[in-house]
Each structure stands twice: as C-alpha cells, then as structure tokens.
mmCIF file of C-alpha atoms in Angstrom:
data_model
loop_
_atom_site.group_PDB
_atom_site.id
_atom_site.type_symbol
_atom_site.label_atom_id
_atom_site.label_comp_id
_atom_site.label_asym_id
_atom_site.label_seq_id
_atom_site.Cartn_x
_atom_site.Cartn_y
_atom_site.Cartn_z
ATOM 1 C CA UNK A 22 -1.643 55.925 48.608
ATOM 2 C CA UNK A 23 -2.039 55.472 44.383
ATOM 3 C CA UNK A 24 -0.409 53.455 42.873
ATOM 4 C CA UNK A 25 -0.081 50.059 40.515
ATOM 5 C CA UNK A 26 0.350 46.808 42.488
ATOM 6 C CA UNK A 27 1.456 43.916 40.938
ATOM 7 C CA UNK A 28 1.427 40.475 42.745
ATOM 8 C CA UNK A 29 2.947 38.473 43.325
ATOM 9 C CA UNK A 30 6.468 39.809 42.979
ATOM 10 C CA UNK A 31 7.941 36.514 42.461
ATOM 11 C CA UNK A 32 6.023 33.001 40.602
ATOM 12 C CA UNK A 33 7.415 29.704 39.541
ATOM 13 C CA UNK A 34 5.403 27.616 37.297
ATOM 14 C CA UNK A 35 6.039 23.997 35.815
ATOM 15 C CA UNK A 36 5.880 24.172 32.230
ATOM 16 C CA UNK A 37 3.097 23.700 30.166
ATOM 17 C CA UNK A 38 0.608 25.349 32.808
ATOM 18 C CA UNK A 39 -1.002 28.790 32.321
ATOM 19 C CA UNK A 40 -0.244 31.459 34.732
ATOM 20 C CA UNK A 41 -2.090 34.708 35.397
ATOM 21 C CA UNK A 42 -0.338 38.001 36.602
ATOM 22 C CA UNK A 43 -2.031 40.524 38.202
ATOM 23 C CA UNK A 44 -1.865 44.022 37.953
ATOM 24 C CA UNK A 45 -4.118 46.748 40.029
ATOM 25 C CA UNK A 46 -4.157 50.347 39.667
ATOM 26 C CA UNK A 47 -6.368 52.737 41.777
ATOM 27 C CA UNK A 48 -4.962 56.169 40.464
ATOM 28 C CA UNK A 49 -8.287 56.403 38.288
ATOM 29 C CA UNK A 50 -5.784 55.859 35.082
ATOM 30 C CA UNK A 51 -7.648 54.917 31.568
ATOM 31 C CA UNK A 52 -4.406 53.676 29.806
ATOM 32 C CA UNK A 53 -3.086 50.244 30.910
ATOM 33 C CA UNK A 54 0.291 48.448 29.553
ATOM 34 C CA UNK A 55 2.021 44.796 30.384
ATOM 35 C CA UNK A 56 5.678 44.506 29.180
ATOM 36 C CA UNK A 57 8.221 41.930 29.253
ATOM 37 C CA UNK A 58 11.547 42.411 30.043
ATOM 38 C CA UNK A 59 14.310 39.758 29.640
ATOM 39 C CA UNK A 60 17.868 40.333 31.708
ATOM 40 C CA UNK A 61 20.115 43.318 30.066
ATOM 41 C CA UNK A 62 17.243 44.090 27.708
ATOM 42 C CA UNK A 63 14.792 46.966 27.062
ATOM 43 C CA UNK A 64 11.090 46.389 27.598
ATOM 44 C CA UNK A 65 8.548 44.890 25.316
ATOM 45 C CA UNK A 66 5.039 45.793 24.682
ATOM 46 C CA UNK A 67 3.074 42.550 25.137
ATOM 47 C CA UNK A 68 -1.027 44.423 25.604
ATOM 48 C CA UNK A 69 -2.171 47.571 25.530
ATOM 49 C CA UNK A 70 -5.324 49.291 26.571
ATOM 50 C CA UNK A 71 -7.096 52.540 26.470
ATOM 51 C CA UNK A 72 -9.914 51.721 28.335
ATOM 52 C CA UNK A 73 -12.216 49.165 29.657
ATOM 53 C CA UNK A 74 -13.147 46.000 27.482
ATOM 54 C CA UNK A 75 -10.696 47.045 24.701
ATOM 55 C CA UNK A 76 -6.940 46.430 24.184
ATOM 56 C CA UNK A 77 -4.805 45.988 21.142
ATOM 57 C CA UNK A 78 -2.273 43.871 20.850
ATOM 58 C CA UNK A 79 1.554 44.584 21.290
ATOM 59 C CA UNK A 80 5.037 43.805 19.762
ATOM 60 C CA UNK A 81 5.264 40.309 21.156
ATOM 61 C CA UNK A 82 1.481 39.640 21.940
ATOM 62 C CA UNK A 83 1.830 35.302 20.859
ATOM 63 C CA UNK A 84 1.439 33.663 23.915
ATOM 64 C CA UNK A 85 -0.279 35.849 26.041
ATOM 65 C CA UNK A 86 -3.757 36.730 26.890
ATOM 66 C CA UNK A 87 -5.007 39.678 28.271
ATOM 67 C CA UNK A 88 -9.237 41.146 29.680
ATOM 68 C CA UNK A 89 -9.768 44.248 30.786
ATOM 69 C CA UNK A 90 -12.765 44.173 32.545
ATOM 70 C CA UNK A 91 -12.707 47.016 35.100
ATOM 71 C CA UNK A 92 -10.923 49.729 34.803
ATOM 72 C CA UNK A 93 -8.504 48.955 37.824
ATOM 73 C CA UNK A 94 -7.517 45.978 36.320
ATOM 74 C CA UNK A 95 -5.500 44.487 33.952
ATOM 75 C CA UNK A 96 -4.541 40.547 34.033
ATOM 76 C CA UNK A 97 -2.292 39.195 32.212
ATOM 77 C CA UNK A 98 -2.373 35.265 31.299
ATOM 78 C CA UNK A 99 0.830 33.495 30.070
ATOM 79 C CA UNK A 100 -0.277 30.586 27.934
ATOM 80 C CA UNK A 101 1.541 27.076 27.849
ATOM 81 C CA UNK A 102 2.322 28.328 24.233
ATOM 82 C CA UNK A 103 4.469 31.013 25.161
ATOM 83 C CA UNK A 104 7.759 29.166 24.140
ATOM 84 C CA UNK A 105 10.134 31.444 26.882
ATOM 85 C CA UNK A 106 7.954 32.687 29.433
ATOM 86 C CA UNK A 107 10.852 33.075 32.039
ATOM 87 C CA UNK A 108 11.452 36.669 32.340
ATOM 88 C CA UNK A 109 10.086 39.789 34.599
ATOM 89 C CA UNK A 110 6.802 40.927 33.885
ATOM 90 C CA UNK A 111 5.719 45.087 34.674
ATOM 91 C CA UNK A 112 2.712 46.653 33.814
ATOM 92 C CA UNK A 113 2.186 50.697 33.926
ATOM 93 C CA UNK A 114 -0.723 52.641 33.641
ATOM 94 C CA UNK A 115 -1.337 56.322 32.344
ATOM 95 C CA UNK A 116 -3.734 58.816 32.051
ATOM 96 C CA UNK A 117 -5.259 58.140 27.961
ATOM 97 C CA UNK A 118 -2.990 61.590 26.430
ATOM 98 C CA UNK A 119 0.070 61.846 25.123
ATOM 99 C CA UNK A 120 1.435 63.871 27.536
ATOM 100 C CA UNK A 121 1.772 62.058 30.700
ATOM 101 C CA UNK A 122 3.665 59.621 31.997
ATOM 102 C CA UNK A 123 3.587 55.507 32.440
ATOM 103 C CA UNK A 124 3.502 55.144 36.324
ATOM 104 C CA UNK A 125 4.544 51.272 36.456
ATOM 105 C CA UNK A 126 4.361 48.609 39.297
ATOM 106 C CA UNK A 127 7.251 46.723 40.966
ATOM 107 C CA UNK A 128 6.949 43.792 38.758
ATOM 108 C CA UNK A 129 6.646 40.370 38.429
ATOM 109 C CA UNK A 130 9.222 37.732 38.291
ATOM 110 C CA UNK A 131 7.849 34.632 36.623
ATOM 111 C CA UNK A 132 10.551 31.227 36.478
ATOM 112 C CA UNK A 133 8.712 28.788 34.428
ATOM 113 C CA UNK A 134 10.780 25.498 35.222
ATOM 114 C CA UNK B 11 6.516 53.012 12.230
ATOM 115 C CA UNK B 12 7.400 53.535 15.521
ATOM 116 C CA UNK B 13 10.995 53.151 16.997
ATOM 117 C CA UNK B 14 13.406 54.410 19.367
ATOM 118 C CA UNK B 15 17.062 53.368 19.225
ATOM 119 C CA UNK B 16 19.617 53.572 22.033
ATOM 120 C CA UNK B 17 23.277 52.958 20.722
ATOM 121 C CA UNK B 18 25.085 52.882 23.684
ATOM 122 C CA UNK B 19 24.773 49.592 25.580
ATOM 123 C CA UNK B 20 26.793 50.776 28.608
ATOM 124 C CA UNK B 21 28.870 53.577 29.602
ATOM 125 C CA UNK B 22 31.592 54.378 31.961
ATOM 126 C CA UNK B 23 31.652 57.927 33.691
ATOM 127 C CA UNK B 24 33.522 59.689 36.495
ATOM 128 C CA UNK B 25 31.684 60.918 39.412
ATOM 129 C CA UNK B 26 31.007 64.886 39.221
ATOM 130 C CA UNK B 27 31.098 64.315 35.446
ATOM 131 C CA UNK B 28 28.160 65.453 32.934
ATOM 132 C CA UNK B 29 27.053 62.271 30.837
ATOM 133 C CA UNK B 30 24.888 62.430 27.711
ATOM 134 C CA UNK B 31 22.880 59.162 26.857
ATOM 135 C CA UNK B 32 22.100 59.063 23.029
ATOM 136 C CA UNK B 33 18.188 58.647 21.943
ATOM 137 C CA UNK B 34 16.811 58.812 18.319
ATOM 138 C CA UNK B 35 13.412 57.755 17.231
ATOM 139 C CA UNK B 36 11.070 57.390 14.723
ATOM 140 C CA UNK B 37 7.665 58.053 13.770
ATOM 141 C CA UNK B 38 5.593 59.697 11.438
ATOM 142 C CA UNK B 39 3.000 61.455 13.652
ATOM 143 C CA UNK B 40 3.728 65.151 13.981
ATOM 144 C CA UNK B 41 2.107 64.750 17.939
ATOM 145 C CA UNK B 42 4.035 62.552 20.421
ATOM 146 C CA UNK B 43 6.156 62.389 23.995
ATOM 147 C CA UNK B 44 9.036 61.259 24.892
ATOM 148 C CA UNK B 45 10.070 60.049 28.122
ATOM 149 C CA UNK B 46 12.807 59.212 30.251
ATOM 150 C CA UNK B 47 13.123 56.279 32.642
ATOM 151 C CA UNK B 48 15.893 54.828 35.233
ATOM 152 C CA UNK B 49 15.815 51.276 36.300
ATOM 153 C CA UNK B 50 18.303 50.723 39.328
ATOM 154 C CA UNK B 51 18.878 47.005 39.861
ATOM 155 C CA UNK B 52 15.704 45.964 42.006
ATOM 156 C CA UNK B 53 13.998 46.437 38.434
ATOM 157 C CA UNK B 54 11.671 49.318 39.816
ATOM 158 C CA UNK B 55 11.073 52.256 36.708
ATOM 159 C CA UNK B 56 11.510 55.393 37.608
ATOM 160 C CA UNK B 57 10.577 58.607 35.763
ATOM 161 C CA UNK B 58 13.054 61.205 35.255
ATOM 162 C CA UNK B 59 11.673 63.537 32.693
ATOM 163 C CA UNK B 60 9.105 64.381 29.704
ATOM 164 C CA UNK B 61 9.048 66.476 26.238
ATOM 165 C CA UNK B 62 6.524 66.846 24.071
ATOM 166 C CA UNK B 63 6.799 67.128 20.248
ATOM 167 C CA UNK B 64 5.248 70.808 20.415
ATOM 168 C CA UNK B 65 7.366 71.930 23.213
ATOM 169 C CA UNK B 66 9.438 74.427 21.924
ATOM 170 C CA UNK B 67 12.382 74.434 25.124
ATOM 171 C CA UNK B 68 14.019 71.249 26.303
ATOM 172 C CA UNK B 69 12.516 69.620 29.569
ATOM 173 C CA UNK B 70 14.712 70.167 32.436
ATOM 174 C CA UNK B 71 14.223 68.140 35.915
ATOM 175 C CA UNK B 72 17.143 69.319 38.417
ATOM 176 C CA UNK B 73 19.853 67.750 37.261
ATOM 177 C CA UNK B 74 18.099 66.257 34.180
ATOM 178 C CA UNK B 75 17.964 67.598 30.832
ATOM 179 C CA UNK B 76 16.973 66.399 27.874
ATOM 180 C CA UNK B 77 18.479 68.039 24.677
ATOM 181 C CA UNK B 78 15.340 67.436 22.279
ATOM 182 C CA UNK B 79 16.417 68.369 18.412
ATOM 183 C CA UNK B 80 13.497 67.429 16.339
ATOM 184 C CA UNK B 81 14.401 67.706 12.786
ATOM 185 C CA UNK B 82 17.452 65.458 13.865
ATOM 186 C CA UNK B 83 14.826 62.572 15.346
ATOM 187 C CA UNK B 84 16.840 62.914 18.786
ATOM 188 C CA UNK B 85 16.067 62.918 22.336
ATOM 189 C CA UNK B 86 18.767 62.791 24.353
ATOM 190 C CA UNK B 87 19.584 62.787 28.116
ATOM 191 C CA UNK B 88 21.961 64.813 29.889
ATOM 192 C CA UNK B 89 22.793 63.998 33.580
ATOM 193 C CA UNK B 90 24.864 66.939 35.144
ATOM 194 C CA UNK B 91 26.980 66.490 38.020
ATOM 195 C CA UNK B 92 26.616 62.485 37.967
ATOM 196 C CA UNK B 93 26.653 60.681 41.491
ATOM 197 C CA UNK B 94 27.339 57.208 42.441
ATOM 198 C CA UNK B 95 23.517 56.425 43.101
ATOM 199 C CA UNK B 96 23.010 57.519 39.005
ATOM 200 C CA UNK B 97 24.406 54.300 38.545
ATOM 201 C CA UNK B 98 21.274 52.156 36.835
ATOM 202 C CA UNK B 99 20.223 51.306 33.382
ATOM 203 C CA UNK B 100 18.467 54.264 31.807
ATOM 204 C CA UNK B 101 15.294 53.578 28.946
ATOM 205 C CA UNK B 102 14.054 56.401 26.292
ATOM 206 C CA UNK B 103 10.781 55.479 25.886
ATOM 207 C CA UNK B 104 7.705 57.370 22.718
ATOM 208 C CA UNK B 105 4.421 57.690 22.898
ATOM 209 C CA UNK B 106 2.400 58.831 19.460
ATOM 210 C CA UNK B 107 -0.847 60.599 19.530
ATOM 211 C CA UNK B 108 -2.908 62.376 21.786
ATOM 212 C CA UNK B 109 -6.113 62.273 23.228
ATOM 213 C CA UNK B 110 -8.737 59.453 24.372
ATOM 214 C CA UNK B 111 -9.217 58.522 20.543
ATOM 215 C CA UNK B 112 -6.119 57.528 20.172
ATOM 216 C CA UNK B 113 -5.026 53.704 20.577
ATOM 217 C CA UNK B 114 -1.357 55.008 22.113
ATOM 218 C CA UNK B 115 1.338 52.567 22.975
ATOM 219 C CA UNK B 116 4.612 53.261 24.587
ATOM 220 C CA UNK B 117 7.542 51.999 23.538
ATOM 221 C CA UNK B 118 10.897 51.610 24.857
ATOM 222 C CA UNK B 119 14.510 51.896 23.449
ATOM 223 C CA UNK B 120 17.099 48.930 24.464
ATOM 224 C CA UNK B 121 18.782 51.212 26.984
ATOM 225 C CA UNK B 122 21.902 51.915 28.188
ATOM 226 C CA UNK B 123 23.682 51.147 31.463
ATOM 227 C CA UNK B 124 25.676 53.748 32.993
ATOM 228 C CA UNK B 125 28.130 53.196 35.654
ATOM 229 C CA UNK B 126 29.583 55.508 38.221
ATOM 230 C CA UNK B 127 32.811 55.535 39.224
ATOM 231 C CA UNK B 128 34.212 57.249 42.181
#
C-alpha cells in the first residue's frame, strides 16, 4: 500500500542531544513537508521541499535541520538548539501542483526530558 | 504574505445539526488551493475536501461543502447533518502557486474544535 511512514511514533530524548525523525514516502510524491504541532494548536511549517537536494526553509525553521537526498525521504534533525522541542512532529507529502492534496503520516511524538 | 485565520477556537453543535467553520486567508497570488483537514484525537490528518482559486462552483464531498467566496478572502466549511464521530479539531489549510517551478508551501490556520453533542 502508499503511503508516508513516519517512525518512530513515539521518542524521548535527554536534552541537549540531537534527534533525527524519519519520514518515508513511496507514493512517487515530489513535494515533501515536516510540521510541528504543539497541544490545542494549528500546525507549523518547519521545511519544505519540492524535490530532491532542495528545500526552503519554513515559519519556524531555527533549530532544525533538514536533507533531502532521495526522493522517498525526508529526515528531519532536531538540534540541541531548538529551545522547546517537545511537541508532535508530522510530515506530508504531495504531488509538486497546486492542486492536490498533502497526504501526511501518523506522526511523531518527541518528549525531550 | 500568506495567511489563513480561523476565529473560532471551539464550537458546540447538536447532533443532526448543519455547522459552518469560518476560514479567511490571505495572499496575493491570483493561483492557489485551499484545503480542508480533520484531526480526531489520535492526531492522524485527514482530508475532507479541496477548491481551487479558478474553480468557479464550491467543492462538495458528501456531506462536506465548502462555501468558497473569493472577493471576500473566505473559505469556509459546512458539515451537514453533523454526527457524533464529526467530533475532532478541523484545520483550513493554502497552498499558492502551481506547477513544478513553484517553491509551494502549505500552510495551516489555528483550527477549530468542534464538539458533538447527542
């Protein structure tokens, strides 16, 4: 079946170490996305990218790190800089027009303690 | 720049009742889609409908409907017939440009959470 997996669905971390997410599409999408959402709150672009060794940086990129070196995936590294890193992570994909949808994955829960 | 503002932070409605969740954005590119997403509580997005800028009729998805007025900057959702499982946090959501030369990001409203009662 197609579809984004991201993994694992729930990390702790001590503070001060870097953590990678992963995130693994194989629905032959261009687009890929990582946003953060904190609890009762919308989501936040952290990277963007429209294709393969390219991505632009989001709303909220400080902290974060990003590669995008195939196109079915899409890491995402949260730095020991990134001052609240506690929250759940999701990344989507899409097909590189406008007029499609973000197809996301089940997200990540990261508890930095 | 680009922005999408939900004003309702939660609402109340009775089962079997039609419920309209409020959406206006911003942007300044004449090509762009808006979307609809629910999030129930185990955090998983789900799609519930698309419009695009050029589409001249509003989107319609069973029981989804978005009322799209454009010069007004709105997008908003209409749920008919609500059920108990409609119960979730709902996200309007943009996306400016079109085509592979275009750098698009999506971006997401603060959403509102709706709440069923039976």
């Amino acid at each position: 079946d197609g579809g984004i997996t991201q993994s694992p669905k729930y990390l702790f971390r001590k503070e001060g170490q870097n953590v990678t997410l992963s995130c693994e599409q194989n629905l032959n999408h261009d687009a890929m996305y990582w946003y953060r959402q904190d609890p009762g709150q919308g989501l936040r672009l952290i990277y963007y990218s429209q294709i393969v060794n390219d991505f632009q940086k989001g709303d909220i990129a400080e902290g974060y790190s990003v590669s995008r070196e195939k196109k079915e995936s899409f890491p995402l590294t949260v730095t020991s800089a990134q001052k609240n890193p506690t929250a759940f992570y999701l990344c989507a994909s899409s097909t590189a027009g406008g007029n499609t949808e973000a197809f996301f994955g089940q997200g990540t829960r990261l508890t930095v303690v | 720049a680009q922005k999408i503002t939900q004003t309702q932070p939660g609402m109340f409605v009775q089962e079997k009742e039609a419920v309209t969740l409020d959406c206006t954005y911003d942007t300044s590119d004449q090509s762009y889609g808006l979307f609809w997403y629910k999030q129930p509580s185990s955090g998983e997005m789900i799609f519930l409908i698309y419009q695009g800028s050029y589409d001249e009729q509003n989107a319609t998805e069973g029981r989804y409907s978005l009322n799209f007025q454009k010069a007004r900057k709105s997008a908003n959702l209409v749920i008919s017939a609500s059920q108990l499982g409609d119960s979730a946090m709902y996200f309007c959501a943009m996306r400016e440009g079109r085509g592979y030369s275009s750098a698009s990001k999506i971006i997401f409203g603060s959403g509102t959470r709706l709440s069923i009662r039976p």
